């Protein structure tokens, strides 16, 4: 009994030290238990080593990627970041670990992006105006409220984008004057000509020049809007007044073909924006509804407020648009069906202008359409804050 008791004590002492000390010299079943424990320990050590090595490798891989990676905890504090994040957004491991993200990054543009909490798509943010540093930031939110920020340097892409925009703006600007002069001379020639063939030729030349002129005007408008995308305007605009005015002017359009226009606009719909931008957005949509629908069909202009958003709808009962085209309509020069559109004389830039004009008021465009039944273009624009909003 004494020997058994001694062996159990020895075994217990050894196990209490996690079996990491020298093996006690025991016999029988106790020696067997010690052997099994030692073997399990060795296996456990091997597995731990493999795990440690794989974790180390993963850490190394993530810290060496070119994109900045930042892990944020559920209280919005910085939990971890890699080397690229140090370079891209000037984080410092000694200073910023455990610090709230908003405190560590003080750039207003970053705050605007982060506070909007719209993380559905990566966003391009001007991180530092002085160094022209632009970042594409995407945020993944996890169930436990942790977030992963992936940050990519987009300065080069943005520079190219700016160059493209400036090039188009300059070119359109330079070409406008010569084209206007040509239009003037062609109109004079048209009046002077007696020969019907010459009149026909000059009329056609004049029409083509007018098309170029319209194209240049739209290209210029679009470039201006794109350049101002990030700068919101801050005037309060009553869009009810704007819509009534456009609807009243629509019958004067050359293309207006006895369409029936029904207007149902709630009064006092105030949004923050630039009047010319919103005017051009709504006018383009109404102009499209007139041009892309058969003569005599109905066009509805509706506007109401719902949950802090002004909803402006331009509905028509025209040809409708096939589903596969809908997501591409706001691309520059995208046309649903070239043969039909060349007759309508549009520039192909109208909906791109609408998209950017709405963006400047924080709004967006939604399109629904059924082939053969008609289309609905919906502008959703946040309403201007009411004076009572500040008294809460
Ligand atoms: P466009 O100057 O050709 O009208 P937009 O950018 O305004 O250019 O529109 C792009 C295309 O979307 C048009 O060419 C036309 O095919 C289609 N579209 C726009 N509005 C309508 C509408 N109300 N009904 C049917 N198709 C439309």
GROMACS .gro file of C-alpha atoms and ligand atoms in nm:
model
  419
    1UNK     CA    1   0.000   0.000   0.000
    2UNK     CA    2   0.286   0.234   0.097
    3UNK     CA    3   0.461   0.176  -0.240
    4UNK     CA    4   0.139   0.241  -0.431
    5UNK     CA    5   0.075   0.560  -0.229
    6UNK     CA    6   0.434   0.677  -0.289
    7UNK     CA    7   0.404   0.621  -0.666
    8UNK     CA    8   0.067   0.807  -0.686
    9UNK     CA    9   0.221   1.104  -0.494
   10UNK     CA   10   0.524   1.110  -0.726
   11UNK     CA   11   0.299   1.096  -1.032
   12UNK     CA   12   0.075   1.372  -0.894
   13UNK     CA   13   0.374   1.599  -0.817
   14UNK     CA   14   0.516   1.542  -1.164
   15UNK     CA   15   0.181   1.616  -1.332
   16UNK     CA   16   0.134   1.928  -1.117
   17UNK     CA   17   0.445   2.067  -1.286
   18UNK     CA   18   0.282   1.991  -1.623
   19UNK     CA   19   0.512   1.690  -1.664
   20UNK     CA   20   0.794   1.920  -1.769
   21UNK     CA   21   1.042   1.813  -1.497
   22UNK     CA   22   1.254   1.497  -1.492
   23UNK     CA   23   1.046   1.178  -1.503
   24UNK     CA   24   1.008   1.007  -1.162
   25UNK     CA   25   1.131   0.646  -1.163
   26UNK     CA   26   0.807   0.453  -1.125
   27UNK     CA   27   0.700   0.101  -1.219
   28UNK     CA   28   0.402  -0.082  -1.367
   29UNK     CA   29   0.095   0.111  -1.466
   30UNK     CA   30   0.250   0.440  -1.339
   31UNK     CA   31   0.551   0.408  -1.566
   32UNK     CA   32   0.311   0.337  -1.852
   33UNK     CA   33   0.105   0.652  -1.769
   34UNK     CA   34   0.423   0.861  -1.761
   35UNK     CA   35   0.529   0.722  -2.098
   36UNK     CA   36   0.189   0.807  -2.253
   37UNK     CA   37   0.195   1.159  -2.107
   38UNK     CA   38   0.547   1.221  -2.240
   39UNK     CA   39   0.446   1.096  -2.584
   40UNK     CA   40   0.134   1.321  -2.584
   41UNK     CA   41   0.347   1.616  -2.476
   42UNK     CA   42   0.589   1.562  -2.761
   43UNK     CA   43   0.304   1.542  -3.011
   44UNK     CA   44   0.150   1.858  -2.861
   45UNK     CA   45   0.486   2.039  -2.884
   46UNK     CA   46   0.524   1.941  -3.247
   47UNK     CA   47   0.172   2.067  -3.330
   48UNK     CA   48   0.227   2.391  -3.139
   49UNK     CA   49   0.549   2.448  -3.330
   50UNK     CA   50   0.375   2.392  -3.666
   51UNK     CA   51   0.096   2.633  -3.565
   52UNK     CA   52   0.342   2.894  -3.442
   53UNK     CA   53   0.544   2.873  -3.763
   54UNK     CA   54   0.231   2.902  -3.977
   55UNK     CA   55   0.104   3.199  -3.772
   56UNK     CA   56   0.442   3.368  -3.800
   57UNK     CA   57   0.441   3.312  -4.175
   58UNK     CA   58   0.089   3.452  -4.212
   59UNK     CA   59   0.183   3.756  -4.006
   60UNK     CA   60   0.489   3.805  -4.222
   61UNK     CA   61   0.285   3.769  -4.542
   62UNK     CA   62   0.023   4.020  -4.429
   63UNK     CA   63   0.278   4.266  -4.297
   64UNK     CA   64   0.471   4.255  -4.625
   65UNK     CA   65   0.174   4.308  -4.862
   66UNK     CA   66   0.175   4.635  -5.052
   67UNK     CA   67  -0.174   4.725  -4.932
   68UNK     CA   68  -0.213   4.875  -4.589
   69UNK     CA   69  -0.408   4.648  -4.354
   70UNK     CA   70  -0.551   4.780  -4.025
   71UNK     CA   71  -0.754   4.578  -3.776
   72UNK     CA   72  -1.000   4.777  -3.564
   73UNK     CA   73  -1.162   4.638  -3.249
   74UNK     CA   74  -1.530   4.662  -3.153
   75UNK     CA   75  -1.466   4.998  -2.978
   76UNK     CA   76  -1.308   5.146  -3.292
   77UNK     CA   77  -0.954   5.125  -3.152
   78UNK     CA   78  -0.655   5.021  -3.360
   79UNK     CA   79  -0.568   4.660  -3.278
   80UNK     CA   80  -0.303   4.581  -3.536
   81UNK     CA   81  -0.162   4.717  -3.861
   82UNK     CA   82   0.104   4.618  -4.112
   83UNK     CA   83   0.410   4.801  -4.243
   84UNK     CA   84   0.235   4.943  -4.550
   85UNK     CA   85  -0.027   5.105  -4.326
   86UNK     CA   86   0.259   5.281  -4.145
   87UNK     CA   87   0.375   5.432  -4.476
   88UNK     CA   88   0.036   5.499  -4.632
   89UNK     CA   89  -0.151   5.656  -4.341
   90UNK     CA   90   0.142   5.743  -4.118
   91UNK     CA   91   0.058   5.507  -3.831
   92UNK     CA   92   0.322   5.442  -3.567
   93UNK     CA   93   0.321   5.114  -3.368
   94UNK     CA   94   0.459   5.280  -3.054
   95UNK     CA   95   0.207   5.564  -3.060
   96UNK     CA   96  -0.109   5.433  -3.225
   97UNK     CA   97  -0.177   5.075  -3.112
   98UNK     CA   98  -0.488   5.076  -2.889
   99UNK     CA   99  -0.569   5.438  -2.985
  100UNK     CA  100  -0.914   5.521  -3.132
  101UNK     CA  101  -0.889   5.526  -3.512
  102UNK     CA  102  -1.051   5.870  -3.537
  103UNK     CA  103  -0.787   6.010  -3.301
  104UNK     CA  104  -0.493   5.851  -3.482
  105UNK     CA  105  -0.610   5.970  -3.827
  106UNK     CA  106  -0.718   6.332  -3.816
  107UNK     CA  107  -0.768   6.396  -4.188
  108UNK     CA  108  -1.116   6.546  -4.244
  109UNK     CA  109  -1.166   6.350  -4.567
  110UNK     CA  110  -1.099   6.023  -4.384
  111UNK     CA  111  -1.343   6.119  -4.106
  112UNK     CA  112  -1.611   6.204  -4.364
  113UNK     CA  113  -1.567   5.861  -4.522
  114UNK     CA  114  -1.552   5.669  -4.193
  115UNK     CA  115  -1.840   5.854  -4.025
  116UNK     CA  116  -2.071   5.799  -4.323
  117UNK     CA  117  -2.050   5.424  -4.236
  118UNK     CA  118  -2.126   5.326  -4.593
  119UNK     CA  119  -1.881   5.043  -4.642
  120UNK     CA  120  -2.058   4.861  -4.925
  121UNK     CA  121  -1.796   4.963  -5.183
  122UNK     CA  122  -1.432   5.073  -5.163
  123UNK     CA  123  -1.410   5.454  -5.160
  124UNK     CA  124  -1.143   5.684  -5.297
  125UNK     CA  125  -1.036   5.940  -5.039
  126UNK     CA  126  -0.800   6.236  -5.077
  127UNK     CA  127  -0.581   6.165  -4.775
  128UNK     CA  128  -0.336   6.451  -4.805
  129UNK     CA  129  -0.405   6.745  -5.035
  130UNK     CA  130  -0.050   6.881  -5.001
  131UNK     CA  131   0.119   6.562  -5.127
  132UNK     CA  132  -0.177   6.472  -5.353
  133UNK     CA  133  -0.206   6.138  -5.178
  134UNK     CA  134  -0.520   5.946  -5.273
  135UNK     CA  135  -0.623   5.617  -5.116
  136UNK     CA  136  -0.876   5.351  -5.208
  137UNK     CA  137  -1.012   5.228  -4.877
  138UNK     CA  138  -1.233   4.925  -4.828
  139UNK     CA  139  -1.378   4.824  -4.495
  140UNK     CA  140  -1.498   4.477  -4.396
  141UNK     CA  141  -1.718   4.459  -4.089
  142UNK     CA  142  -1.724   4.134  -3.891
  143UNK     CA  143  -2.007   4.004  -3.675
  144UNK     CA  144  -1.825   4.087  -3.351
  145UNK     CA  145  -1.806   4.452  -3.474
  146UNK     CA  146  -1.434   4.429  -3.551
  147UNK     CA  147  -1.336   4.591  -3.878
  148UNK     CA  148  -1.062   4.528  -4.131
  149UNK     CA  149  -0.944   4.826  -4.336
  150UNK     CA  150  -0.759   4.755  -4.659
  151UNK     CA  151  -0.589   5.065  -4.795
  152UNK     CA  152  -0.439   5.095  -5.142
  153UNK     CA  153  -0.236   5.381  -5.282
  154UNK     CA  154  -0.446   5.533  -5.563
  155UNK     CA  155  -0.243   5.852  -5.620
  156UNK     CA  156  -0.122   5.744  -5.966
  157UNK     CA  157  -0.467   5.633  -6.078
  158UNK     CA  158  -0.616   5.959  -5.955
  159UNK     CA  159  -0.349   6.158  -6.136
  160UNK     CA  160  -0.433   5.978  -6.461
  161UNK     CA  161  -0.803   6.034  -6.397
  162UNK     CA  162  -0.740   6.408  -6.341
  163UNK     CA  163  -0.528   6.425  -6.657
  164UNK     CA  164  -0.804   6.258  -6.860
  165UNK     CA  165  -1.066   6.495  -6.721
  166UNK     CA  166  -0.853   6.804  -6.777
  167UNK     CA  167  -0.765   6.691  -7.129
  168UNK     CA  168  -1.131   6.649  -7.224
  169UNK     CA  169  -1.225   6.977  -7.057
  170UNK     CA  170  -0.947   7.169  -7.237
  171UNK     CA  171  -1.015   7.005  -7.571
  172UNK     CA  172  -1.389   7.077  -7.550
  173UNK     CA  173  -1.317   7.433  -7.447
  174UNK     CA  174  -1.071   7.489  -7.734
  175UNK     CA  175  -1.303   7.335  -7.993
  176UNK     CA  176  -1.614   7.527  -7.894
  177UNK     CA  177  -1.515   7.860  -8.045
  178UNK     CA  178  -1.416   7.731  -8.393
  179UNK     CA  179  -1.733   7.519  -8.408
  180UNK     CA  180  -1.950   7.817  -8.310
  181UNK     CA  181  -1.785   8.024  -8.585
  182UNK     CA  182  -1.849   7.744  -8.839
  183UNK     CA  183  -2.216   7.721  -8.736
  184UNK     CA  184  -2.253   8.098  -8.785
  185UNK     CA  185  -2.100   8.093  -9.135
  186UNK     CA  186  -2.302   7.787  -9.239
  187UNK     CA  187  -2.624   7.956  -9.129
  188UNK     CA  188  -2.533   8.262  -9.339
  189UNK     CA  189  -2.448   8.044  -9.642
  190UNK     CA  190  -2.780   7.860  -9.602
  191UNK     CA  191  -2.962   8.194  -9.624
  192UNK     CA  192  -2.760   8.318  -9.922
  193UNK     CA  193  -2.781   7.999 -10.130
  194UNK     CA  194  -3.030   7.983 -10.414
  195UNK     CA  195  -2.937   7.641 -10.543
  196UNK     CA  196  -3.153   7.373 -10.362
  197UNK     CA  197  -2.863   7.120 -10.360
  198UNK     CA  198  -2.630   7.369 -10.196
  199UNK     CA  199  -2.901   7.459  -9.942
  200UNK     CA  200  -2.943   7.087  -9.859
  201UNK     CA  201  -2.568   7.041  -9.818
  202UNK     CA  202  -2.531   7.348  -9.598
  203UNK     CA  203  -2.831   7.252  -9.385
  204UNK     CA  204  -2.680   6.908  -9.326
  205UNK     CA  205  -2.337   7.057  -9.247
  206UNK     CA  206  -2.504   7.300  -9.008
  207UNK     CA  207  -2.692   7.016  -8.832
  208UNK     CA  208  -2.372   6.814  -8.788
  209UNK     CA  209  -2.191   7.119  -8.649
  210UNK     CA  210  -2.476   7.175  -8.405
  211UNK     CA  211  -2.440   6.813  -8.291
  212UNK     CA  212  -2.066   6.862  -8.234
  213UNK     CA  213  -2.144   7.179  -8.046
  214UNK     CA  214  -2.398   6.999  -7.821
  215UNK     CA  215  -2.144   6.721  -7.762
  216UNK     CA  216  -1.874   6.969  -7.661
  217UNK     CA  217  -2.117   7.148  -7.429
  218UNK     CA  218  -2.210   6.819  -7.254
  219UNK     CA  219  -1.845   6.709  -7.233
  220UNK     CA  220  -1.759   7.039  -7.068
  221UNK     CA  221  -2.051   7.016  -6.823
  222UNK     CA  222  -1.952   6.660  -6.731
  223UNK     CA  223  -1.586   6.753  -6.677
  224UNK     CA  224  -1.689   7.041  -6.452
  225UNK     CA  225  -1.922   6.819  -6.250
  226UNK     CA  226  -1.658   6.546  -6.217
  227UNK     CA  227  -1.403   6.798  -6.097
  228UNK     CA  228  -1.643   6.910  -5.825
  229UNK     CA  229  -1.768   6.562  -5.721
  230UNK     CA  230  -1.595   6.573  -5.387
  231UNK     CA  231  -1.693   6.931  -5.313
  232UNK     CA  232  -2.053   6.951  -5.200
  233UNK     CA  233  -2.242   7.270  -5.266
  234UNK     CA  234  -2.425   7.416  -4.970
  235UNK     CA  235  -2.714   7.625  -5.105
  236UNK     CA  236  -3.070   7.531  -5.013
  237UNK     CA  237  -3.276   7.460  -5.326
  238UNK     CA  238  -3.651   7.410  -5.346
  239UNK     CA  239  -3.675   7.132  -5.604
  240UNK     CA  240  -4.056   7.160  -5.625
  241UNK     CA  241  -4.015   7.504  -5.786
  242UNK     CA  242  -3.741   7.371  -6.014
  243UNK     CA  243  -3.952   7.077  -6.134
  244UNK     CA  244  -4.262   7.290  -6.198
  245UNK     CA  245  -4.047   7.525  -6.404
  246UNK     CA  246  -3.892   7.243  -6.614
  247UNK     CA  247  -4.231   7.077  -6.666
  248UNK     CA  248  -4.379   7.409  -6.782
  249UNK     CA  249  -4.090   7.456  -7.029
  250UNK     CA  250  -4.091   7.097  -7.163
  251UNK     CA  251  -4.364   7.153  -7.427
  252UNK     CA  252  -4.136   7.416  -7.582
  253UNK     CA  253  -3.879   7.146  -7.663
  254UNK     CA  254  -3.828   7.086  -8.031
  255UNK     CA  255  -3.867   6.710  -7.977
  256UNK     CA  256  -4.188   6.749  -7.777
  257UNK     CA  257  -4.438   6.543  -7.967
  258UNK     CA  258  -4.770   6.607  -7.796
  259UNK     CA  259  -4.667   6.399  -7.496
  260UNK     CA  260  -4.904   6.426  -7.201
  261UNK     CA  261  -4.707   6.546  -6.903
  262UNK     CA  262  -4.859   6.486  -6.560
  263UNK     CA  263  -4.697   6.668  -6.271
  264UNK     CA  264  -4.750   6.568  -5.906
  265UNK     CA  265  -4.499   6.753  -5.695
  266UNK     CA  266  -4.523   6.805  -5.318
  267UNK     CA  267  -4.449   7.166  -5.230
  268UNK     CA  268  -4.151   7.273  -5.020
  269UNK     CA  269  -3.901   6.998  -5.102
  270UNK     CA  270  -3.574   7.152  -4.999
  271UNK     CA  271  -3.238   6.989  -5.059
  272UNK     CA  272  -2.880   7.108  -5.038
  273UNK     CA  273  -2.720   7.146  -5.379
  274UNK     CA  274  -2.638   7.367  -5.674
  275UNK     CA  275  -2.940   7.489  -5.869
  276UNK     CA  276  -2.774   7.453  -6.211
  277UNK     CA  277  -2.669   7.091  -6.137
  278UNK     CA  278  -3.013   6.983  -6.020
  279UNK     CA  279  -3.179   7.169  -6.304
  280UNK     CA  280  -2.959   6.990  -6.556
  281UNK     CA  281  -3.024   6.650  -6.386
  282UNK     CA  282  -3.404   6.680  -6.393
  283UNK     CA  283  -3.410   6.847  -6.735
  284UNK     CA  284  -3.198   6.566  -6.882
  285UNK     CA  285  -3.432   6.300  -6.745
  286UNK     CA  286  -3.744   6.477  -6.872
  287UNK     CA  287  -3.574   6.547  -7.205
  288UNK     CA  288  -3.488   6.174  -7.230
  289UNK     CA  289  -3.846   6.075  -7.149
  290UNK     CA  290  -3.964   6.297  -7.433
  291UNK     CA  291  -3.703   6.180  -7.684
  292UNK     CA  292  -3.696   5.807  -7.613
  293UNK     CA  293  -4.073   5.748  -7.613
  294UNK     CA  294  -4.327   5.743  -7.897
  295UNK     CA  295  -4.529   6.057  -7.972
  296UNK     CA  296  -4.838   6.108  -7.759
  297UNK     CA  297  -4.740   5.880  -7.468
  298UNK     CA  298  -4.770   5.986  -7.104
  299UNK     CA  299  -4.485   6.116  -6.893
  300UNK     CA  300  -4.522   6.148  -6.517
  301UNK     CA  301  -4.316   6.381  -6.298
  302UNK     CA  302  -4.359   6.303  -5.930
  303UNK     CA  303  -4.179   6.434  -5.626
  304UNK     CA  304  -4.239   6.366  -5.258
  305UNK     CA  305  -4.046   6.334  -4.936
  306UNK     CA  306  -4.006   6.004  -4.753
  307UNK     CA  307  -3.788   5.934  -4.451
  308UNK     CA  308  -3.570   6.240  -4.496
  309UNK     CA  309  -3.519   6.180  -4.868
  310UNK     CA  310  -3.665   6.374  -5.159
  311UNK     CA  311  -3.780   6.122  -5.420
  312UNK     CA  312  -3.812   6.264  -5.769
  313UNK     CA  313  -3.953   6.023  -6.028
  314UNK     CA  314  -3.969   6.066  -6.403
  315UNK     CA  315  -4.188   5.789  -6.543
  316UNK     CA  316  -4.266   5.719  -6.904
  317UNK     CA  317  -4.471   5.467  -7.098
  318UNK     CA  318  -4.221   5.428  -7.380
  319UNK     CA  319  -4.017   5.140  -7.520
  320UNK     CA  320  -3.857   5.044  -7.190
  321UNK     CA  321  -3.500   4.922  -7.149
  322UNK     CA  322  -3.380   4.563  -7.124
  323UNK     CA  323  -3.251   4.464  -6.782
  324UNK     CA  324  -2.892   4.393  -6.894
  325UNK     CA  325  -2.845   4.758  -6.997
  326UNK     CA  326  -2.972   4.921  -6.677
  327UNK     CA  327  -2.648   4.918  -6.476
  328UNK     CA  328  -2.451   5.067  -6.767
  329UNK     CA  329  -2.683   5.355  -6.858
  330UNK     CA  330  -2.482   5.620  -6.671
  331UNK     CA  331  -2.159   5.531  -6.856
  332UNK     CA  332  -2.043   5.797  -7.100
  333UNK     CA  333  -2.173   5.732  -7.453
  334UNK     CA  334  -2.355   5.414  -7.353
  335UNK     CA  335  -2.657   5.371  -7.571
  336UNK     CA  336  -2.913   5.094  -7.553
  337UNK     CA  337  -2.970   5.059  -7.923
  338UNK     CA  338  -2.757   5.260  -8.162
  339UNK     CA  339  -2.997   5.267  -8.456
  340UNK     CA  340  -3.283   5.405  -8.248
  341UNK     CA  341  -3.066   5.657  -8.067
  342UNK     CA  342  -2.897   5.812  -8.366
  343UNK     CA  343  -3.245   5.934  -8.465
  344UNK     CA  344  -3.304   6.087  -8.123
  345UNK     CA  345  -3.000   6.311  -8.159
  346UNK     CA  346  -2.874   6.279  -7.802
  347UNK     CA  347  -2.509   6.307  -7.709
  348UNK     CA  348  -2.499   5.988  -7.501
  349UNK     CA  349  -2.378   6.189  -7.203
  350UNK     CA  350  -2.713   6.286  -7.049
  351UNK     CA  351  -2.736   6.017  -6.781
  352UNK     CA  352  -2.366   6.051  -6.691
  353UNK     CA  353  -2.438   6.420  -6.626
  354UNK     CA  354  -2.745   6.325  -6.417
  355UNK     CA  355  -2.539   6.085  -6.204
  356UNK     CA  356  -2.266   6.337  -6.126
  357UNK     CA  357  -2.510   6.626  -6.077
  358UNK     CA  358  -2.700   6.420  -5.817
  359UNK     CA  359  -2.377   6.312  -5.646
  360UNK     CA  360  -2.300   6.674  -5.567
  361UNK     CA  361  -2.619   6.687  -5.358
  362UNK     CA  362  -2.538   6.354  -5.194
  363UNK     CA  363  -2.806   6.191  -5.410
  364UNK     CA  364  -2.822   5.893  -5.642
  365UNK     CA  365  -3.010   5.767  -5.946
  366UNK     CA  366  -3.214   5.444  -5.955
  367UNK     CA  367  -3.355   5.311  -6.280
  368UNK     CA  368  -3.634   5.060  -6.324
  369UNK     CA  369  -3.769   4.959  -6.660
  370UNK     CA  370  -3.984   4.697  -6.827
  371UNK     CA  371  -3.942   4.632  -7.194
  372UNK     CA  372  -4.248   4.745  -7.388
  373UNK     CA  373  -4.405   4.911  -7.083
  374UNK     CA  374  -4.183   5.203  -6.992
  375UNK     CA  375  -3.915   5.329  -6.757
  376UNK     CA  376  -3.889   5.498  -6.422
  377UNK     CA  377  -3.586   5.714  -6.335
  378UNK     CA  378  -3.579   5.792  -5.963
  379UNK     CA  379  -3.356   6.054  -5.802
  380UNK     CA  380  -3.305   6.010  -5.429
  381UNK     CA  381  -3.165   6.322  -5.262
  382UNK     CA  382  -3.130   6.382  -4.886
  383UNK     CA  383  -3.360   6.664  -4.768
  384UNK     CA  384  -3.200   6.977  -4.624
  385UNK     CA  385  -3.191   6.967  -4.242
  386UNK     CA  386  -3.495   7.141  -4.090
  387UNK     CA  387  -3.435   7.418  -3.834
  388UNK     CA  388  -3.604   7.192  -3.572
  389UNK     CA  389  -3.337   6.920  -3.640
  390UNK     CA  390  -3.084   7.128  -3.448
  391UNK     CA  391  -3.302   7.172  -3.141
  392UNK     CA  392  -3.302   6.801  -3.043
  393LIG     P1  393  -2.875   6.010  -7.494
  393LIG     O1  394  -2.819   6.143  -7.523
  393LIG     O2  395  -2.847   5.909  -7.600
  393LIG     O3  396  -3.016   6.015  -7.452
  393LIG     P2  397  -2.830   5.939  -7.220
  393LIG     O4  398  -2.707   5.920  -7.140
  393LIG     O5  399  -2.924   6.045  -7.174
  393LIG     O6  400  -2.788   5.959  -7.368
  393LIG     O7  401  -2.908   5.802  -7.221
  393LIG     C1  402  -2.837   5.683  -7.249
  393LIG     C2  403  -2.926   5.584  -7.318
  393LIG     O8  404  -3.028   5.538  -7.227
  393LIG     C3  405  -3.005   5.644  -7.432
  393LIG     O9  406  -2.928   5.644  -7.550
  393LIG     C4  407  -3.125   5.551  -7.443
  393LIG    O10  408  -3.088   5.436  -7.515
  393LIG     C5  409  -3.147   5.509  -7.297
  393LIG     N1  410  -3.256   5.587  -7.236
  393LIG     C6  411  -3.244   5.696  -7.158
  393LIG     N2  412  -3.363   5.738  -7.114
  393LIG     C7  413  -3.454   5.654  -7.166
  393LIG     C8  414  -3.598   5.641  -7.155
  393LIG     N3  415  -3.671   5.728  -7.084
  393LIG     N4  416  -3.655   5.537  -7.221
  393LIG     C9  417  -3.583   5.449  -7.292
  393LIG     N5  418  -3.448   5.455  -7.304
  393LIG    C10  419  -3.386   5.555  -7.243
   0.00000   0.00000   0.00000
